[in-house]
mmCIF file of C-alpha atoms and ligand atoms in Angstrom:
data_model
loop_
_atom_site.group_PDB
_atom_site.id
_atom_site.type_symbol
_atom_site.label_atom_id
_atom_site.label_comp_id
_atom_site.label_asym_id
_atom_site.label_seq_id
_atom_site.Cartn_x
_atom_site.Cartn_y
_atom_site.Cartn_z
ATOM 1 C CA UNK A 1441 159.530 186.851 199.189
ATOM 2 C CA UNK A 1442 156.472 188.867 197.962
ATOM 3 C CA UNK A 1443 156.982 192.389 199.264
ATOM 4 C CA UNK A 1444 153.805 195.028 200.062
ATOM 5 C CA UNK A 1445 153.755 198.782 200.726
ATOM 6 C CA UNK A 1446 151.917 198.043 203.875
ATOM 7 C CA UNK A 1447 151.388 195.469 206.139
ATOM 8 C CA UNK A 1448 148.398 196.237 208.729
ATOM 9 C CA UNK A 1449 147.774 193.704 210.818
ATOM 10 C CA UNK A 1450 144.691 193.025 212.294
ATOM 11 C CA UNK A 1451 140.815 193.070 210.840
ATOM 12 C CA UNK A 1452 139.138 194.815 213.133
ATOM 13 C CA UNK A 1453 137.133 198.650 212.729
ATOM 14 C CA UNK A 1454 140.835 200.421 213.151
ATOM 15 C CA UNK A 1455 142.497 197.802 210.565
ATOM 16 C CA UNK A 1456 139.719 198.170 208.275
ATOM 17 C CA UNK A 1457 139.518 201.761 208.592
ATOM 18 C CA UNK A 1458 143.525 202.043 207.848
ATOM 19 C CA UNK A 1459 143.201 199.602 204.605
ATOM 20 C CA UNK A 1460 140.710 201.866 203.705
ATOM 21 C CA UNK A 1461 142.443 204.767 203.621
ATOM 22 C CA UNK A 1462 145.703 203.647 201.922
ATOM 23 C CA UNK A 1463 144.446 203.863 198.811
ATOM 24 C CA UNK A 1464 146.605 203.470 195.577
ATOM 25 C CA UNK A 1465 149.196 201.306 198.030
ATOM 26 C CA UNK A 1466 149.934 197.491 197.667
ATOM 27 C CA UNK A 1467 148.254 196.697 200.988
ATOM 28 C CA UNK A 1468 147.748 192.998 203.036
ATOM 29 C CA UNK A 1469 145.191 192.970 205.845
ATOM 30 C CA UNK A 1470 146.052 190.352 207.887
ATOM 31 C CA UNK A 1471 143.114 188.633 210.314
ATOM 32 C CA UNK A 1472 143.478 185.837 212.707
ATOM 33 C CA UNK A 1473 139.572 184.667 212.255
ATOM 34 C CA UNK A 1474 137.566 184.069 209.652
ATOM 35 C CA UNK A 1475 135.952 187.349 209.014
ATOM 36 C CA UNK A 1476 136.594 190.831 209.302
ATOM 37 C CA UNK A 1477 135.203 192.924 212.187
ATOM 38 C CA UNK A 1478 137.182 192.133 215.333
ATOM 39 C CA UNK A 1479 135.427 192.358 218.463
ATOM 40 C CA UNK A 1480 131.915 194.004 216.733
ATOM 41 C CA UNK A 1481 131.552 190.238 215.765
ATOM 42 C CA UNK A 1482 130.642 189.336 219.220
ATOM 43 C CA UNK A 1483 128.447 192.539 219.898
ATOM 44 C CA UNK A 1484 124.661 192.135 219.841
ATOM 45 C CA UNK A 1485 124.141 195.088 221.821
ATOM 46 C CA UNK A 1486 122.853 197.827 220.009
ATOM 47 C CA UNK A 1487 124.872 201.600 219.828
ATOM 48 C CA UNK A 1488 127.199 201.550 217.378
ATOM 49 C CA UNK A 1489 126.908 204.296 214.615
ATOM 50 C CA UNK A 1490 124.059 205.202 216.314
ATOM 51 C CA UNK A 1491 121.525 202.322 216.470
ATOM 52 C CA UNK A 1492 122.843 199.375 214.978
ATOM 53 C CA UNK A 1493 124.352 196.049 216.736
ATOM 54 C CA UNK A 1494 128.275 195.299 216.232
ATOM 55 C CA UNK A 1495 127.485 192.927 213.612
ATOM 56 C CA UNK A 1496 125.324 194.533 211.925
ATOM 57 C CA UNK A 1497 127.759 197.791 211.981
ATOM 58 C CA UNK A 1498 130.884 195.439 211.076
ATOM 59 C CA UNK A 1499 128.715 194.496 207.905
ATOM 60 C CA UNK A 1500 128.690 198.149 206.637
ATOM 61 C CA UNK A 1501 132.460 198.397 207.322
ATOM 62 C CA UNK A 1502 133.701 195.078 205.292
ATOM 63 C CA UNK A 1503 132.737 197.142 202.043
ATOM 64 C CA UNK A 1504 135.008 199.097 199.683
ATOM 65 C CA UNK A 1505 138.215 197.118 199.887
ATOM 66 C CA UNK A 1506 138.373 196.422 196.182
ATOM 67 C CA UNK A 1507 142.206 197.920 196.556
ATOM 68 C CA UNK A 1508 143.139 195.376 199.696
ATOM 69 C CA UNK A 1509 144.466 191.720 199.713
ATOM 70 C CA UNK A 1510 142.753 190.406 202.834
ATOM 71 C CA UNK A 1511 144.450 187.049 204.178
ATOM 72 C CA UNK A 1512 141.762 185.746 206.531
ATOM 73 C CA UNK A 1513 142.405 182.969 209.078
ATOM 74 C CA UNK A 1514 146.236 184.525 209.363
ATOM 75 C CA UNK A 1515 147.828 185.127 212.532
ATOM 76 C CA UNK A 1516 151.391 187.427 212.194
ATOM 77 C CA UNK A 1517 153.690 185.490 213.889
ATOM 78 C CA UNK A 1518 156.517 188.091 214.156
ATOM 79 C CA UNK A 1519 157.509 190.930 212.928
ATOM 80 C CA UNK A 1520 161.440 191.707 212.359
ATOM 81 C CA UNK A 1521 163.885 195.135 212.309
ATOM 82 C CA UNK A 1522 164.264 194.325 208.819
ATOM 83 C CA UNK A 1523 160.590 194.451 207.870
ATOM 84 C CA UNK A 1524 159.992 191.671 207.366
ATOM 85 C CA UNK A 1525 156.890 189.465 208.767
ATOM 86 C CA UNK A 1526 155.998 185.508 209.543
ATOM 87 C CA UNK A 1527 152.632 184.667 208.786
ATOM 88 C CA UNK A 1528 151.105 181.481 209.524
ATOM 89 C CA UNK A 1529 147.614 180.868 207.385
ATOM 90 C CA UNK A 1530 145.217 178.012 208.974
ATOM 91 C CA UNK A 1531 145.735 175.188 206.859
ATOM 92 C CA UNK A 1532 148.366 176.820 204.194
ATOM 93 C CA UNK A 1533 151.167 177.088 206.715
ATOM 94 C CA UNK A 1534 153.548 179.771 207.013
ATOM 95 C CA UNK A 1535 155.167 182.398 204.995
ATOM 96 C CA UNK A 1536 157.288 185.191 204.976
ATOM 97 C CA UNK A 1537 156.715 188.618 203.597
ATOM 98 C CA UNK A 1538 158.336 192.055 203.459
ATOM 99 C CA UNK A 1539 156.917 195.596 203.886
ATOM 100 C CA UNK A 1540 157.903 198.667 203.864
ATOM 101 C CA UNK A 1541 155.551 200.053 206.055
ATOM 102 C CA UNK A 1542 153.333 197.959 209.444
ATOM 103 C CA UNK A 1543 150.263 199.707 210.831
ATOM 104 C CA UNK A 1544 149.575 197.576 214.109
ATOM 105 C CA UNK A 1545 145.689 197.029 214.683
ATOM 106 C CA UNK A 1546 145.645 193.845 217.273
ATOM 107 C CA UNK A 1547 143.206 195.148 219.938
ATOM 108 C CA UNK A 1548 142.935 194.875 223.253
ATOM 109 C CA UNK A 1549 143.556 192.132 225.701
ATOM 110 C CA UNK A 1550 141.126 191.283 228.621
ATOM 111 C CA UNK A 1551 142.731 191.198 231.977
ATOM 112 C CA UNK A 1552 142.350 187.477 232.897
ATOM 113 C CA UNK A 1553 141.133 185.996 236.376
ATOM 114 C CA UNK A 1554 144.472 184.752 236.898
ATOM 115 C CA UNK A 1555 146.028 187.609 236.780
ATOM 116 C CA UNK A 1556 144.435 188.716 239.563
ATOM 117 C CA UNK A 1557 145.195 188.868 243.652
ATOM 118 C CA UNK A 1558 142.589 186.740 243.851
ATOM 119 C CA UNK A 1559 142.511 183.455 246.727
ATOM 120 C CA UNK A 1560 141.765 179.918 245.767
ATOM 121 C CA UNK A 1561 142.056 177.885 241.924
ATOM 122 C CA UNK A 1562 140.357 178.738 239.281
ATOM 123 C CA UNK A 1563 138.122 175.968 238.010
ATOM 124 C CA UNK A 1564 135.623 175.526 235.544
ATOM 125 C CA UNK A 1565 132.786 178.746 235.569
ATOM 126 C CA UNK A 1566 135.624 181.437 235.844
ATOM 127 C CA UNK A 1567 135.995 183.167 232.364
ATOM 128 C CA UNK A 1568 136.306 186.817 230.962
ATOM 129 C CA UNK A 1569 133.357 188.671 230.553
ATOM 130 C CA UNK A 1570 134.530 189.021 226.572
ATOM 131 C CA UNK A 1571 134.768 185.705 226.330
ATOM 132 C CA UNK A 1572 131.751 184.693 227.846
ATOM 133 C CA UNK A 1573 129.764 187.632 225.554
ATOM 134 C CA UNK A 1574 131.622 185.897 222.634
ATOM 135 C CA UNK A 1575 130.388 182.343 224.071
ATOM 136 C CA UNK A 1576 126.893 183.702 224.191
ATOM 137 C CA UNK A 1577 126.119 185.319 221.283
ATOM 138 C CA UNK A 1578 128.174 183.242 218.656
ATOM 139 C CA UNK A 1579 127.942 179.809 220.029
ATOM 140 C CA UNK A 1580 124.404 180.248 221.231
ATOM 141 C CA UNK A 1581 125.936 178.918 224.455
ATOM 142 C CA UNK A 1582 123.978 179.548 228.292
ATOM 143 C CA UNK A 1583 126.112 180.059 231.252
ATOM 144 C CA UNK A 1584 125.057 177.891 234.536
ATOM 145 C CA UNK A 1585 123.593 180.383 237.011
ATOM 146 C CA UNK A 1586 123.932 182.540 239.453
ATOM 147 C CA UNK A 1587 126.321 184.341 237.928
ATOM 148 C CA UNK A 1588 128.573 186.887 239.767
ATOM 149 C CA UNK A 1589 130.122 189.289 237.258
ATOM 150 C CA UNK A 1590 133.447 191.306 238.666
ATOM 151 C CA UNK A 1591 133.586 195.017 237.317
ATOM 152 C CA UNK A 1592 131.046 197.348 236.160
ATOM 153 C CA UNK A 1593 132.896 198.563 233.405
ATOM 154 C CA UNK A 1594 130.616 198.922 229.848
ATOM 155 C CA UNK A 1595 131.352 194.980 229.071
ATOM 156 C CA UNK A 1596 130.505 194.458 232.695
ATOM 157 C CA UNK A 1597 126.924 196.274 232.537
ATOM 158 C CA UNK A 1598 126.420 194.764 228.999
ATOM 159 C CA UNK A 1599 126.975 191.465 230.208
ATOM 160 C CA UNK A 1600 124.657 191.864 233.122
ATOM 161 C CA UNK A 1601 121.884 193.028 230.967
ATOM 162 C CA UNK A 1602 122.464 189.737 228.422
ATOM 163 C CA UNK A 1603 122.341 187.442 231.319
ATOM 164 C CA UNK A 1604 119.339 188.758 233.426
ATOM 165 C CA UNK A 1605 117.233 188.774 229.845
ATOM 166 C CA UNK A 1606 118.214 185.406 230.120
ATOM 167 C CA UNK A 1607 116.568 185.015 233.095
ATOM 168 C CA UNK A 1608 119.633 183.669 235.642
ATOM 169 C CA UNK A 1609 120.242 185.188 238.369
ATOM 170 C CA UNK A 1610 123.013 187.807 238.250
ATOM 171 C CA UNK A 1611 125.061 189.736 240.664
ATOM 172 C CA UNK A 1612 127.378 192.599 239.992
ATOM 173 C CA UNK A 1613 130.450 193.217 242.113
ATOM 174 C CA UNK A 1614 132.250 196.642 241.790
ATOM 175 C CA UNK A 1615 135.224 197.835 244.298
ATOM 176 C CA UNK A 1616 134.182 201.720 243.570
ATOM 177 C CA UNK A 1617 131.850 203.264 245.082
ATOM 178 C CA UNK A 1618 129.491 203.951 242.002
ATOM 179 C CA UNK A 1619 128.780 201.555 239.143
ATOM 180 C CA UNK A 1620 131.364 202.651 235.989
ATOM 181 C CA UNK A 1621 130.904 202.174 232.541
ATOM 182 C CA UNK A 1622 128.914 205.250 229.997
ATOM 183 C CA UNK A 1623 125.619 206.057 231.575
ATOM 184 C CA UNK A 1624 124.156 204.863 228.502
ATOM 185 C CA UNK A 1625 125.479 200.902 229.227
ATOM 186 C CA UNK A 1626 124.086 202.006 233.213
ATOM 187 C CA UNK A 1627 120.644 202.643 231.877
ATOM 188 C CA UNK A 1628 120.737 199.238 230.339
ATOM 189 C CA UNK A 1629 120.110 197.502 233.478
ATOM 190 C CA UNK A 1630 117.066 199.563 234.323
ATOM 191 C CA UNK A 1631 114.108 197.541 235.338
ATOM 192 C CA UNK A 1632 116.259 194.370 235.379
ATOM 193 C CA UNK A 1633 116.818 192.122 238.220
ATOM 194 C CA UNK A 1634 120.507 192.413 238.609
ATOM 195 C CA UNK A 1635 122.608 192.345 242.480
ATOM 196 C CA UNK A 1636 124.342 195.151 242.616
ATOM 197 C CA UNK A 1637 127.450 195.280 245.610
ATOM 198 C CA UNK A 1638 129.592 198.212 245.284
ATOM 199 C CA UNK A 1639 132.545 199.061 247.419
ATOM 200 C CA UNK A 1640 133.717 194.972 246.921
ATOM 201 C CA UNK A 1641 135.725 193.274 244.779
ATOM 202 C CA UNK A 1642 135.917 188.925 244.909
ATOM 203 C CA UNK A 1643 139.021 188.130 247.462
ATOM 204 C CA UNK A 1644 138.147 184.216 247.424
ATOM 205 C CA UNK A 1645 136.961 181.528 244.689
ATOM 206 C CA UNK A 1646 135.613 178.343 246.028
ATOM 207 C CA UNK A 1647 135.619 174.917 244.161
ATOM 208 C CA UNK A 1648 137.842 172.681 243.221
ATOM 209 C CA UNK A 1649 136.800 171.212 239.957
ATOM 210 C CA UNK A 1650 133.866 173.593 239.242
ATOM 211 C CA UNK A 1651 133.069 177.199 240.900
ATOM 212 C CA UNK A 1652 131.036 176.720 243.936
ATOM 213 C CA UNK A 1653 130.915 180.228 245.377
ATOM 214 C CA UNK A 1654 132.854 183.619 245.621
ATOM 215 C CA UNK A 1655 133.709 185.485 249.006
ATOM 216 C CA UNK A 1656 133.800 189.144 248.720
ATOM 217 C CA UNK A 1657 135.876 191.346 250.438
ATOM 218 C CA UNK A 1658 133.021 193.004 252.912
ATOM 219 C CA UNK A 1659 132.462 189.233 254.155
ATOM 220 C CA UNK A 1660 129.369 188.203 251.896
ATOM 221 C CA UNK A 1661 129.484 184.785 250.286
ATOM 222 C CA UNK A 1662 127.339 184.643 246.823
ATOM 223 C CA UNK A 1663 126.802 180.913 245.245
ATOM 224 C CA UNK A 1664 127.590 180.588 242.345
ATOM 225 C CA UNK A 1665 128.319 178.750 239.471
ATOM 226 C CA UNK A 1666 129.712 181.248 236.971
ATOM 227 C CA UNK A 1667 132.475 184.174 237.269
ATOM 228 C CA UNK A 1668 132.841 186.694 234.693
ATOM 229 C CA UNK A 1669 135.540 188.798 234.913
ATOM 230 C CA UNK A 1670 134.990 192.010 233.329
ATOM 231 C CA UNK A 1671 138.369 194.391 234.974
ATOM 232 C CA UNK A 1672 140.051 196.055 232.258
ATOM 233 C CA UNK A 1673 141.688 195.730 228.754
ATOM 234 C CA UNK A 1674 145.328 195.871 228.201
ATOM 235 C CA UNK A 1675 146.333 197.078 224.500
ATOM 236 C CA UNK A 1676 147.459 194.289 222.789
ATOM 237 C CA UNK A 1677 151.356 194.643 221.755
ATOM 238 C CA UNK A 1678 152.939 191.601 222.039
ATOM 239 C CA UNK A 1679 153.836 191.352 218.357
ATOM 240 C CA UNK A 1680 156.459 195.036 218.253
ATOM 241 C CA UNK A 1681 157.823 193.989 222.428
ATOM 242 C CA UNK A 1682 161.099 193.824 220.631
ATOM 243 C CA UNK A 1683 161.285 196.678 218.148
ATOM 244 C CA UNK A 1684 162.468 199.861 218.990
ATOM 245 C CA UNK A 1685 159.934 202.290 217.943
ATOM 246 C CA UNK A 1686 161.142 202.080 214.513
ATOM 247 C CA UNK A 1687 159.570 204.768 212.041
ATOM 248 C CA UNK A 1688 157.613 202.524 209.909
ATOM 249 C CA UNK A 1689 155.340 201.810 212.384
ATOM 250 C CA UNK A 1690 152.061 202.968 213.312
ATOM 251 C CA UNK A 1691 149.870 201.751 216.043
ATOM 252 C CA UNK A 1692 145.839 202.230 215.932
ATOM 253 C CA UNK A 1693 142.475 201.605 217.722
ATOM 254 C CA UNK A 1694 142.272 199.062 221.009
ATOM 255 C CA UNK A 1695 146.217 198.587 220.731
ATOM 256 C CA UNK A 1696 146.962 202.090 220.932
ATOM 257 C CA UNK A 1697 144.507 203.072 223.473
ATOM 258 C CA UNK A 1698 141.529 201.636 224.790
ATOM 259 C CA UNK A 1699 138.601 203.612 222.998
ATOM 260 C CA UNK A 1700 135.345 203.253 224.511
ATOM 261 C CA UNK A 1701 133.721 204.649 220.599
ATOM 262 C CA UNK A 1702 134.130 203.063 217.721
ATOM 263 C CA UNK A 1703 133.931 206.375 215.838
ATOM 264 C CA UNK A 1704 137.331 206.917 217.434
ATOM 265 C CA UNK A 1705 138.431 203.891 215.947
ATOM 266 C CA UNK A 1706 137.751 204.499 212.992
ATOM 267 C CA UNK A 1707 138.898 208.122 213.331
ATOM 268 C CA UNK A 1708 142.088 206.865 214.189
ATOM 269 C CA UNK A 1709 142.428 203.819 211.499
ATOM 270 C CA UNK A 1710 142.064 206.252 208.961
ATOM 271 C CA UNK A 1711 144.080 208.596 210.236
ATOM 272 C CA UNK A 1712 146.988 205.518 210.157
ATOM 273 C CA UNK A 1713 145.912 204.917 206.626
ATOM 274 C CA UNK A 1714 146.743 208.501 205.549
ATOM 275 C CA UNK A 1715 150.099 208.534 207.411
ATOM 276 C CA UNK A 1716 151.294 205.970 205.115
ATOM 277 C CA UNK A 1717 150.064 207.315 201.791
ATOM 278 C CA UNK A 1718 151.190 210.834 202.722
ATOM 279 C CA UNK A 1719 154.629 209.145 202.531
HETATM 280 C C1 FAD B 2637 132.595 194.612 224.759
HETATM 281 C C2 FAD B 2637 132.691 195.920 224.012
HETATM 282 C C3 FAD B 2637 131.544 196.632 223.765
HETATM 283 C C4 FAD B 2637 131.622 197.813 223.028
HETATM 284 N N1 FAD B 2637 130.445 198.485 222.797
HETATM 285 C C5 FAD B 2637 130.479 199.623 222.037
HETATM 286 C C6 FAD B 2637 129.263 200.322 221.709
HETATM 287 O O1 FAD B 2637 128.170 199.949 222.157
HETATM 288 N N2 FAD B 2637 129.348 201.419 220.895
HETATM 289 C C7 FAD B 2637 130.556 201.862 220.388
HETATM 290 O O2 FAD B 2637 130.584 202.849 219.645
HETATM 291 N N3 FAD B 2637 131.695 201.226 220.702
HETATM 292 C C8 FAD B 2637 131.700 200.124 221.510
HETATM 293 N N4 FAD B 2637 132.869 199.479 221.810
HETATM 294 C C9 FAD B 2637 134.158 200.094 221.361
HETATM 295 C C10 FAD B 2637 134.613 199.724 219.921
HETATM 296 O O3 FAD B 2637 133.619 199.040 219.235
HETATM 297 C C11 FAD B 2637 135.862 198.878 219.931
HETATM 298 O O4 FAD B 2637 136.790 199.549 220.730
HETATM 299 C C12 FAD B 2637 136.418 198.674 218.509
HETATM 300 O O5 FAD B 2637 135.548 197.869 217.748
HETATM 301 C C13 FAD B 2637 137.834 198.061 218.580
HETATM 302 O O6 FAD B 2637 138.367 197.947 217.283
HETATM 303 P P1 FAD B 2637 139.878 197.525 217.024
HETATM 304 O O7 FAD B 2637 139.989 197.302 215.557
HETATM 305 O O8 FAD B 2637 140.815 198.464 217.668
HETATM 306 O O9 FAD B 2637 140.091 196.137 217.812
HETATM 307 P P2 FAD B 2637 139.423 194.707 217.591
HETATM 308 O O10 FAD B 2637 138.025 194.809 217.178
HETATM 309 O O11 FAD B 2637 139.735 193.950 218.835
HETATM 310 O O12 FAD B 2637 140.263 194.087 216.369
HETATM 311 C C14 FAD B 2637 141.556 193.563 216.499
HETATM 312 C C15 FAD B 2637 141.714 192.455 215.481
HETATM 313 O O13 FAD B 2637 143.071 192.071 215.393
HETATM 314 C C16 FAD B 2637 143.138 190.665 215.188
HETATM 315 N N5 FAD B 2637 144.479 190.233 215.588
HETATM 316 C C17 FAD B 2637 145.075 190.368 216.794
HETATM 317 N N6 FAD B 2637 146.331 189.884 216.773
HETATM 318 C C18 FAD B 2637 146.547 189.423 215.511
HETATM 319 C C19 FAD B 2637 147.671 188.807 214.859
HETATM 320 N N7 FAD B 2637 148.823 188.578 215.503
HETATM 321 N N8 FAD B 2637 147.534 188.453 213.559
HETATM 322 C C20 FAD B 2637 146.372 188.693 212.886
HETATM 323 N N9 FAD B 2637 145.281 189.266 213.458
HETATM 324 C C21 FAD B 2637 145.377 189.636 214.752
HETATM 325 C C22 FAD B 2637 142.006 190.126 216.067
HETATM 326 O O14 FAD B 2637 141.589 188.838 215.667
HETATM 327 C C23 FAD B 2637 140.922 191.192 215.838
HETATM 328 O O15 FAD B 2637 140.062 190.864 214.764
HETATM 329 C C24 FAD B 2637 132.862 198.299 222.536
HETATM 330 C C25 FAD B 2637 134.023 197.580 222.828
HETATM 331 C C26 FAD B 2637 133.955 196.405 223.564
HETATM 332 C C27 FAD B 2637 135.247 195.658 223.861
#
């Protein structure tokens, strides 16, 4: 079983940033997709290191990792007590390594429709707003409109802006009183025809096989043929649920906390890559 000093799993800005900083260590990066970058893969939106997109700023990341094996298209599997790791690699099948130390850089999760206290099924049109943005803006794909997008959080108002410059109609739903999000993603719907109904949320979803409509909780029904979800991420730590906060391990970016900037991201990554050279 080969062995490494350090096993980060996870390619995104923190898991970058970590391999990075653990210089003179025998290090794997382990990524699920096919490239580095994590969720600035999906981002076309500008504001990242000031004015660049997320792919463009995930380009100037994926440099300087002469000192890094990076196993692409490899999902961790599970991680033991005994540090040790399964990895399964997309179309190489699965191996085992050891490490002696893990720096745990998985993300966040979005919070799905279904796990919601929401009435009514959930058929075709009801998706996350991540997923759609991912949908849109790598798979060139166009949702069917009117849209109704749930949450005015910053993936909310970013996803309202990329659908009304796509000229479909587009409501926004929020259950606060004010929209949420940076006032930087708020300004991004200035001048744009977007709905805006604050102090709702979406109680019902109509349609059997495809979304129909949503009923909101003040009594307004909006047609529609697309729901985007956009209520929250939950760090992403399903792969250390069984360990007991063993001291080899060291969790950074979107599983850690949510961070809204990616300069705390990075912040943090390298700050996980130091811990384990400075041991
Ligand atoms: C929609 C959105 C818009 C944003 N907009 C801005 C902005 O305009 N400006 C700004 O500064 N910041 C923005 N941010 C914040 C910041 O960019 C992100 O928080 C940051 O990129 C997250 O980095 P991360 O590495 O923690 O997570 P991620 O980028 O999610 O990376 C996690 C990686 O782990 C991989 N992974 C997960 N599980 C496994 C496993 N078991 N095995 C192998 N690989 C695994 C995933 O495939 C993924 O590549 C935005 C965030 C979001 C979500």
């Amino acid at each position: 079983m080969e062995h490494y000093d350090i096993l980060i799993v996870g390619g995104g800005a923190a898991g970058i940033s970590a391999a990075k900083a653990a210089k003179g260590k025998k290090v794997l990066l382990a990524e699920r997709e096919e490239k580095l970058g994590g969720i600035l893969l999906q981002c076309a939106h500008r504001g990242f290191g000031g004015d660049l997109s997320g792919m463009e700023y995930a380009a100037t990341l994926a440099d300087d990792l002469d000192n890094v094996e990076i196993s692409l298209n490899t999902t961790v599997l599970s991680v033991s007590e005994n540090k040790t790791a399964l990895l399964s690699q997309k179309d190489c099948g699965r191996r085992e390594i050891s490490f002696s130390r893990l720096i745990l850089a998985t993300g966040a999760m979005e919070i799905a429709a279904g796990a919601l206290h929401i009435a009514g099924d959930r058929p075709k049109g009801v998706y996350t707003a991540g997923m759609m943005q991912k949908l849109v803006n790598c798979n060139g794909f166009v949702p069917d409109g009117p849209v109704v997008i749930l949450g005015s959080g910053d993936i909310g108002l970013i996803m309202a802006e990329t659908v009304a410059k796509m000229d479909i109609p587009v409501t926004l739903v929020e259950k606060a009183a004010a929209l949420g999000g940076m006032a930087r993603n708020r300004r991004r719907l200035d001048g744009l025809d977007v709905g805006i109904r604050l102090g709702s949320t979406v109680s019902e979803i109509f349609g059997e096989k495809e979304l129909e409509a949503v009923l909101l909780s003040n009594g307004e029904k909006l047609l529609c043929k697309t729901l985007l979800v956009a209520v929250g991420l939950e760090c992403d730590r399903k792969l250390i649920k069984k360990l007991e906060n063993p001291e080899w391990l060291r969790l950074c970016g979107n599983c850690e906390r949510v961070h809204p900037m990616i300069e705390s991201v990075i912040n943090d990554g390298t700050q996980a890559g130091e811990w384990v050279c400075g041991i």
